[in-house]
GROMACS .gro file of C-alpha atoms in nm:
model
  336
    1UNK     CA    1   6.051   6.034   5.762
    2UNK     CA    2   6.357   6.214   5.884
    3UNK     CA    3   6.207   6.556   5.825
    4UNK     CA    4   5.882   6.452   5.992
    5UNK     CA    5   6.073   6.322   6.296
    6UNK     CA    6   6.268   6.649   6.325
    7UNK     CA    7   5.949   6.854   6.314
    8UNK     CA    8   5.792   6.630   6.576
    9UNK     CA    9   6.092   6.673   6.805
   10UNK     CA   10   6.078   7.052   6.772
   11UNK     CA   11   5.705   7.056   6.839
   12UNK     CA   12   5.750   6.835   7.145
   13UNK     CA   13   6.024   7.064   7.279
   14UNK     CA   14   5.804   7.371   7.237
   15UNK     CA   15   5.514   7.197   7.408
   16UNK     CA   16   5.727   7.077   7.701
   17UNK     CA   17   5.909   7.407   7.762
   18UNK     CA   18   5.636   7.558   7.984
   19UNK     CA   19   5.617   7.236   8.186
   20UNK     CA   20   5.995   7.236   8.236
   21UNK     CA   21   5.992   7.601   8.347
   22UNK     CA   22   5.714   7.530   8.595
   23UNK     CA   23   5.904   7.234   8.734
   24UNK     CA   24   6.223   7.440   8.786
   25UNK     CA   25   6.022   7.713   8.961
   26UNK     CA   26   5.851   7.457   9.186
   27UNK     CA   27   6.180   7.288   9.272
   28UNK     CA   28   6.342   7.622   9.356
   29UNK     CA   29   6.064   7.706   9.601
   30UNK     CA   30   6.010   7.366   9.760
   31UNK     CA   31   6.353   7.203   9.742
   32UNK     CA   32   6.605   7.476   9.821
   33UNK     CA   33   6.855   7.238   9.980
   34UNK     CA   34   6.893   7.040   9.661
   35UNK     CA   35   6.953   7.353   9.456
   36UNK     CA   36   7.167   7.536   9.712
   37UNK     CA   37   7.495   7.628   9.551
   38UNK     CA   38   7.817   7.477   9.672
   39UNK     CA   39   7.957   7.826   9.723
   40UNK     CA   40   7.692   7.902   9.985
   41UNK     CA   41   7.793   7.606  10.200
   42UNK     CA   42   8.160   7.701  10.162
   43UNK     CA   43   8.083   8.055  10.278
   44UNK     CA   44   7.903   7.921  10.583
   45UNK     CA   45   8.183   7.683  10.674
   46UNK     CA   46   8.444   7.954  10.630
   47UNK     CA   47   8.239   8.194  10.844
   48UNK     CA   48   8.205   7.940  11.125
   49UNK     CA   49   8.577   7.868  11.125
   50UNK     CA   50   8.662   8.237  11.133
   51UNK     CA   51   8.430   8.282  11.430
   52UNK     CA   52   8.593   7.994  11.615
   53UNK     CA   53   8.941   8.139  11.554
   54UNK     CA   54   8.853   8.501  11.632
   55UNK     CA   55   9.093   8.694  11.857
   56UNK     CA   56   9.028   8.690  12.228
   57UNK     CA   57   8.857   8.994  12.386
   58UNK     CA   58   9.083   9.248  12.549
   59UNK     CA   59   9.151   9.131  12.906
   60UNK     CA   60   9.080   9.362  13.196
   61UNK     CA   61   9.421   9.438  13.341
   62UNK     CA   62   9.450   9.548  13.708
   63UNK     CA   63   9.607   9.896  13.746
   64UNK     CA   64   9.898   9.760  13.951
   65UNK     CA   65   9.996   9.534  13.661
   66UNK     CA   66  10.001   9.808  13.398
   67UNK     CA   67  10.296   9.768  13.164
   68UNK     CA   68  10.337  10.137  13.091
   69UNK     CA   69  10.521  10.340  13.352
   70UNK     CA   70  10.305  10.624  13.476
   71UNK     CA   71  10.450  10.973  13.485
   72UNK     CA   72  10.517  11.075  13.844
   73UNK     CA   73  10.396  11.423  13.931
   74UNK     CA   74  10.540  11.655  14.192
   75UNK     CA   75  10.235  11.596  14.410
   76UNK     CA   76  10.311  11.230  14.471
   77UNK     CA   77  10.292  11.157  14.841
   78UNK     CA   78  10.613  10.959  14.850
   79UNK     CA   79  10.860  10.760  14.645
   80UNK     CA   80  10.707  10.442  14.784
   81UNK     CA   81  10.365  10.536  14.659
   82UNK     CA   82  10.507  10.606  14.315
   83UNK     CA   83  10.677  10.266  14.304
   84UNK     CA   84  10.353  10.097  14.400
   85UNK     CA   85  10.180  10.266  14.110
   86UNK     CA   86  10.455  10.185  13.865
   87UNK     CA   87  10.545   9.837  13.979
   88UNK     CA   88  10.903   9.715  13.985
   89UNK     CA   89  11.139   9.900  13.750
   90UNK     CA   90  11.504   9.798  13.725
   91UNK     CA   91  11.780  10.055  13.702
   92UNK     CA   92  11.872  10.110  13.336
   93UNK     CA   93  12.138  10.379  13.386
   94UNK     CA   94  12.414  10.146  13.266
   95UNK     CA   95  12.254  10.122  12.923
   96UNK     CA   96  12.416  10.341  12.657
   97UNK     CA   97  12.070  10.400  12.510
   98UNK     CA   98  11.930  10.526  12.839
   99UNK     CA   99  12.221  10.764  12.881
  100UNK     CA  100  12.101  10.956  12.577
  101UNK     CA  101  11.857  11.245  12.616
  102UNK     CA  102  11.491  11.147  12.583
  103UNK     CA  103  11.457  11.344  12.259
  104UNK     CA  104  11.730  11.138  12.094
  105UNK     CA  105  11.585  10.813  12.226
  106UNK     CA  106  11.250  10.904  12.075
  107UNK     CA  107  11.411  10.963  11.737
  108UNK     CA  108  11.567  10.618  11.760
  109UNK     CA  109  11.236  10.457  11.858
  110UNK     CA  110  11.053  10.619  11.570
  111UNK     CA  111  11.317  10.514  11.319
  112UNK     CA  112  11.308  10.155  11.448
  113UNK     CA  113  10.935  10.090  11.485
  114UNK     CA  114  10.753  10.382  11.324
  115UNK     CA  115  10.686  10.549  10.988
  116UNK     CA  116  10.604  10.222  10.811
  117UNK     CA  117  10.302  10.046  10.664
  118UNK     CA  118  10.178   9.759  10.881
  119UNK     CA  119   9.962   9.501  10.703
  120UNK     CA  120   9.734   9.370  10.976
  121UNK     CA  121   9.639   9.002  10.943
  122UNK     CA  122   9.421   8.754  11.126
  123UNK     CA  123   9.589   8.468  11.307
  124UNK     CA  124   9.456   8.199  11.535
  125UNK     CA  125   9.292   8.377  11.830
  126UNK     CA  126   9.502   8.691  11.775
  127UNK     CA  127   9.617   8.949  11.526
  128UNK     CA  128   9.952   8.984  11.356
  129UNK     CA  129  10.123   9.222  11.122
  130UNK     CA  130  10.359   9.220  10.826
  131UNK     CA  131  10.571   9.529  10.769
  132UNK     CA  132  10.525   9.650  10.412
  133UNK     CA  133  10.817   9.609  10.174
  134UNK     CA  134  10.734   9.942  10.012
  135UNK     CA  135  10.792  10.278  10.181
  136UNK     CA  136  10.430  10.395  10.152
  137UNK     CA  137  10.086  10.240  10.110
  138UNK     CA  138  10.050  10.416   9.775
  139UNK     CA  139  10.359  10.240   9.646
  140UNK     CA  140  10.234   9.902   9.765
  141UNK     CA  141  10.099   9.705   9.470
  142UNK     CA  142   9.732   9.621   9.425
  143UNK     CA  143   9.597   9.374   9.679
  144UNK     CA  144   9.928   9.387   9.867
  145UNK     CA  145  10.056   9.104   9.645
  146UNK     CA  146  10.416   9.217   9.689
  147UNK     CA  147  10.399   9.177  10.068
  148UNK     CA  148  10.197   8.858  10.104
  149UNK     CA  149   9.950   8.638   9.923
  150UNK     CA  150   9.599   8.779   9.934
  151UNK     CA  151   9.467   8.426   9.883
  152UNK     CA  152   9.624   8.335  10.217
  153UNK     CA  153   9.514   8.633  10.424
  154UNK     CA  154   9.196   8.773  10.270
  155UNK     CA  155   8.847   8.732  10.407
  156UNK     CA  156   8.774   8.491  10.121
  157UNK     CA  157   9.029   8.244  10.255
  158UNK     CA  158   9.047   8.044  10.573
  159UNK     CA  159   9.274   8.151  10.857
  160UNK     CA  160   9.562   7.903  10.846
  161UNK     CA  161   9.629   7.701  11.160
  162UNK     CA  162  10.000   7.778  11.126
  163UNK     CA  163  10.033   8.108  10.940
  164UNK     CA  164  10.366   8.242  10.817
  165UNK     CA  165  10.578   8.413  11.084
  166UNK     CA  166  10.492   8.774  11.163
  167UNK     CA  167  10.560   9.027  11.440
  168UNK     CA  168  10.935   8.985  11.411
  169UNK     CA  169  11.070   9.341  11.399
  170UNK     CA  170  10.867   9.562  11.634
  171UNK     CA  171  10.776   9.361  11.942
  172UNK     CA  172  11.134   9.268  12.048
  173UNK     CA  173  11.221   9.632  12.110
  174UNK     CA  174  10.903   9.695  12.306
  175UNK     CA  175  10.961   9.385  12.519
  176UNK     CA  176  11.313   9.487  12.617
  177UNK     CA  177  11.207   9.661  12.937
  178UNK     CA  178  10.920   9.864  13.079
  179UNK     CA  179  11.097  10.196  13.035
  180UNK     CA  180  11.158  10.142  12.663
  181UNK     CA  181  10.802  10.014  12.624
  182UNK     CA  182  10.663  10.325  12.794
  183UNK     CA  183  10.873  10.562  12.586
  184UNK     CA  184  10.830  10.388  12.250
  185UNK     CA  185  10.486  10.225  12.233
  186UNK     CA  186  10.299  10.540  12.129
  187UNK     CA  187  10.508  10.567  11.811
  188UNK     CA  188  10.374  10.229  11.696
  189UNK     CA  189  10.019  10.361  11.679
  190UNK     CA  190  10.068  10.729  11.599
  191UNK     CA  191  10.328  10.714  11.318
  192UNK     CA  192  10.256  10.389  11.130
  193UNK     CA  193   9.994  10.337  10.859
  194UNK     CA  194   9.774  10.036  10.940
  195UNK     CA  195   9.665   9.853  10.626
  196UNK     CA  196   9.370   9.615  10.619
  197UNK     CA  197   9.242   9.372  10.357
  198UNK     CA  198   8.979   9.228  10.592
  199UNK     CA  199   8.699   9.413  10.772
  200UNK     CA  200   8.700   9.163  11.057
  201UNK     CA  201   9.068   9.237  11.112
  202UNK     CA  202   9.000   9.609  11.151
  203UNK     CA  203   8.713   9.551  11.392
  204UNK     CA  204   8.917   9.310  11.605
  205UNK     CA  205   9.210   9.550  11.607
  206UNK     CA  206   8.994   9.829  11.749
  207UNK     CA  207   8.863   9.605  12.026
  208UNK     CA  208   9.175   9.411  12.125
  209UNK     CA  209   9.402   9.707  12.206
  210UNK     CA  210   9.357   9.963  12.480
  211UNK     CA  211   9.116  10.244  12.386
  212UNK     CA  212   9.379  10.515  12.434
  213UNK     CA  213   9.613  10.325  12.201
  214UNK     CA  214   9.342  10.298  11.935
  215UNK     CA  215   9.279  10.672  11.965
  216UNK     CA  216   9.641  10.737  11.865
  217UNK     CA  217   9.599  10.583  11.518
  218UNK     CA  218   9.620  10.851  11.251
  219UNK     CA  219   9.657  10.664  10.921
  220UNK     CA  220   9.453  10.381  10.771
  221UNK     CA  221   9.468  10.206  10.437
  222UNK     CA  222   9.183   9.970  10.345
  223UNK     CA  223   9.152   9.741  10.042
  224UNK     CA  224   8.826   9.553  10.023
  225UNK     CA  225   8.661   9.336   9.759
  226UNK     CA  226   8.288   9.408   9.761
  227UNK     CA  227   8.078   9.093   9.731
  228UNK     CA  228   7.769   9.061   9.518
  229UNK     CA  229   7.476   9.101   9.596
  230UNK     CA  230   7.551   9.358   9.869
  231UNK     CA  231   7.280   9.626   9.885
  232UNK     CA  232   7.103   9.460   9.592
  233UNK     CA  233   6.771   9.371   9.753
  234UNK     CA  234   6.619   9.229   9.434
  235UNK     CA  235   6.908   8.989   9.378
  236UNK     CA  236   6.906   8.882   9.743
  237UNK     CA  237   6.534   8.808   9.719
  238UNK     CA  238   6.568   8.568   9.427
  239UNK     CA  239   6.875   8.390   9.565
  240UNK     CA  240   6.817   8.046   9.711
  241UNK     CA  241   7.087   8.057   9.981
  242UNK     CA  242   7.005   8.230  10.309
  243UNK     CA  243   7.164   8.450  10.414
  244UNK     CA  244   7.282   8.589  10.084
  245UNK     CA  245   7.609   8.709  10.239
  246UNK     CA  246   7.795   8.592  10.546
  247UNK     CA  247   8.006   8.828  10.757
  248UNK     CA  248   8.233   9.006  10.695
  249UNK     CA  249   8.084   9.055  10.348
  250UNK     CA  250   7.736   9.157  10.463
  251UNK     CA  251   7.585   9.503  10.500
  252UNK     CA  252   7.585   9.500  10.882
  253UNK     CA  253   7.960   9.436  10.904
  254UNK     CA  254   8.028   9.699  10.639
  255UNK     CA  255   7.825   9.965  10.819
  256UNK     CA  256   7.962   9.869  11.162
  257UNK     CA  257   8.318   9.904  11.035
  258UNK     CA  258   8.255  10.257  10.918
  259UNK     CA  259   8.092  10.351  11.248
  260UNK     CA  260   8.417  10.250  11.417
  261UNK     CA  261   8.623  10.456  11.172
  262UNK     CA  262   8.395  10.759  11.205
  263UNK     CA  263   8.462  10.766  11.581
  264UNK     CA  264   8.842  10.782  11.542
  265UNK     CA  265   8.914  11.132  11.671
  266UNK     CA  266   9.278  11.155  11.561
  267UNK     CA  267   9.242  11.001  11.215
  268UNK     CA  268   9.427  11.219  10.964
  269UNK     CA  269   9.477  11.009  10.651
  270UNK     CA  270   9.242  10.749  10.507
  271UNK     CA  271   9.285  10.568  10.178
  272UNK     CA  272   9.021  10.319  10.063
  273UNK     CA  273   9.035  10.091   9.759
  274UNK     CA  274   8.714   9.907   9.671
  275UNK     CA  275   8.702   9.628   9.413
  276UNK     CA  276   8.396   9.469   9.255
  277UNK     CA  277   8.356   9.194   8.999
  278UNK     CA  278   8.119   9.400   8.784
  279UNK     CA  279   7.943   9.735   8.754
  280UNK     CA  280   7.647   9.815   8.978
  281UNK     CA  281   7.346   9.783   8.751
  282UNK     CA  282   7.145  10.007   8.985
  283UNK     CA  283   7.316  10.330   9.090
  284UNK     CA  284   7.118  10.330   9.415
  285UNK     CA  285   7.312  10.017   9.524
  286UNK     CA  286   7.638  10.206   9.493
  287UNK     CA  287   7.491  10.503   9.678
  288UNK     CA  288   7.390  10.282   9.970
  289UNK     CA  289   7.734  10.122   9.965
  290UNK     CA  290   7.909  10.459   9.992
  291UNK     CA  291   7.664  10.611  10.240
  292UNK     CA  292   7.854  10.487  10.551
  293UNK     CA  293   8.173  10.651  10.420
  294UNK     CA  294   8.002  10.989  10.434
  295UNK     CA  295   7.999  10.965  10.815
  296UNK     CA  296   8.378  11.002  10.819
  297UNK     CA  297   8.459  11.373  10.811
  298UNK     CA  298   8.775  11.417  11.022
  299UNK     CA  299   9.062  11.304  10.795
  300UNK     CA  300   9.248  11.579  10.617
  301UNK     CA  301   9.318  11.334  10.335
  302UNK     CA  302   9.038  11.092  10.243
  303UNK     CA  303   9.067  10.917   9.906
  304UNK     CA  304   8.835  10.645   9.778
  305UNK     CA  305   8.947  10.445   9.474
  306UNK     CA  306   8.659  10.263   9.303
  307UNK     CA  307   8.775   9.990   9.065
  308UNK     CA  308   8.463  10.006   8.848
  309UNK     CA  309   8.337  10.276   8.611
  310UNK     CA  310   8.050  10.504   8.695
  311UNK     CA  311   7.944  10.863   8.732
  312UNK     CA  312   8.163  11.118   8.902
  313UNK     CA  313   8.113  11.174   9.275
  314UNK     CA  314   8.164  11.531   9.394
  315UNK     CA  315   7.936  11.568   9.696
  316UNK     CA  316   8.114  11.346   9.948
  317UNK     CA  317   8.370  11.418  10.223
  318UNK     CA  318   8.617  11.214  10.016
  319UNK     CA  319   8.784  11.234   9.676
  320UNK     CA  320   8.656  10.954   9.455
  321UNK     CA  321   8.870  10.806   9.177
  322UNK     CA  322   8.749  10.566   8.908
  323UNK     CA  323   8.935  10.381   8.629
  324UNK     CA  324   8.834  10.650   8.381
  325UNK     CA  325   8.934  10.928   8.618
  326UNK     CA  326   9.287  11.055   8.615
  327UNK     CA  327   9.405  10.989   8.968
  328UNK     CA  328   9.583  11.275   9.137
  329UNK     CA  329   9.955  11.255   9.189
  330UNK     CA  330  10.005  11.159   9.553
  331UNK     CA  331  10.380  11.177   9.543
  332UNK     CA  332  10.380  11.501   9.738
  333UNK     CA  333  10.168  11.356  10.017
  334UNK     CA  334  10.311  11.077  10.226
  335UNK     CA  335  10.125  10.760  10.318
  336UNK     CA  336  10.369  10.634  10.575
   0.00000   0.00000   0.00000
């Protein structure tokens, strides 16, 4: 009897398997809300919160309220006209710093607020930065874990309502007076390396500072975790959740970010590290992922580190490194 019952159970399972498969297929098509993964709802909630806490657009500042002191030319009509253009400037001749030649002051400014790696982070309605603890971006450990927790600041996490303190060592000098601000502010953008672990952060940075400040940026360092199923149209078709990816992990945000980078006219050094949970099964997905990077042709140094194995890439405007590829020694080239 026991053997007969076992055979009957096996036969019943074989007979019911097609019915069970049909039922799962029907439920997937007609009841997507019931089968929607919890991760999809979390992605949507996180996206909505990030949108609500996005930095404010750059305000339109009247010319007479410009913080930077304009250089007065010999053709100025009068001293009064120059003061109206500049606004009120207090006499700083008593300051020991201002008694130094401009060339020496600029060396001091650069040593104080330049030649560092600035990790840019999202805060509530604004951006912040954390100065890297390592001298160069190359020395900074993977995922910037030495400088701050990636779980706190990455695009996979929520923006905290009260983030850790930032902006503590550059802004005080710039806020001392208008003359110091005017003489020093360019060094912030032209000599520092700006490091990003969030595509939204880079896009907001380009739109929340003055265009001529953004044009001064020469060095970028980007670490980004690519999300499945980006550029995998087959996988996106069979997924139940819609959309398959929320910004900033979607294709539109990825391509828009690289359009912004490709328009940076003074960009000299660009280092990109891309991480992925697995290997691209279809090589065309990887090709579409890297296609926007081919628009960037200005940097003298453009390295892309891919954290997954694959075929060698030799036809791009960048040097591609994979885990199996011996990465070049960058010690002779500074990333500061």
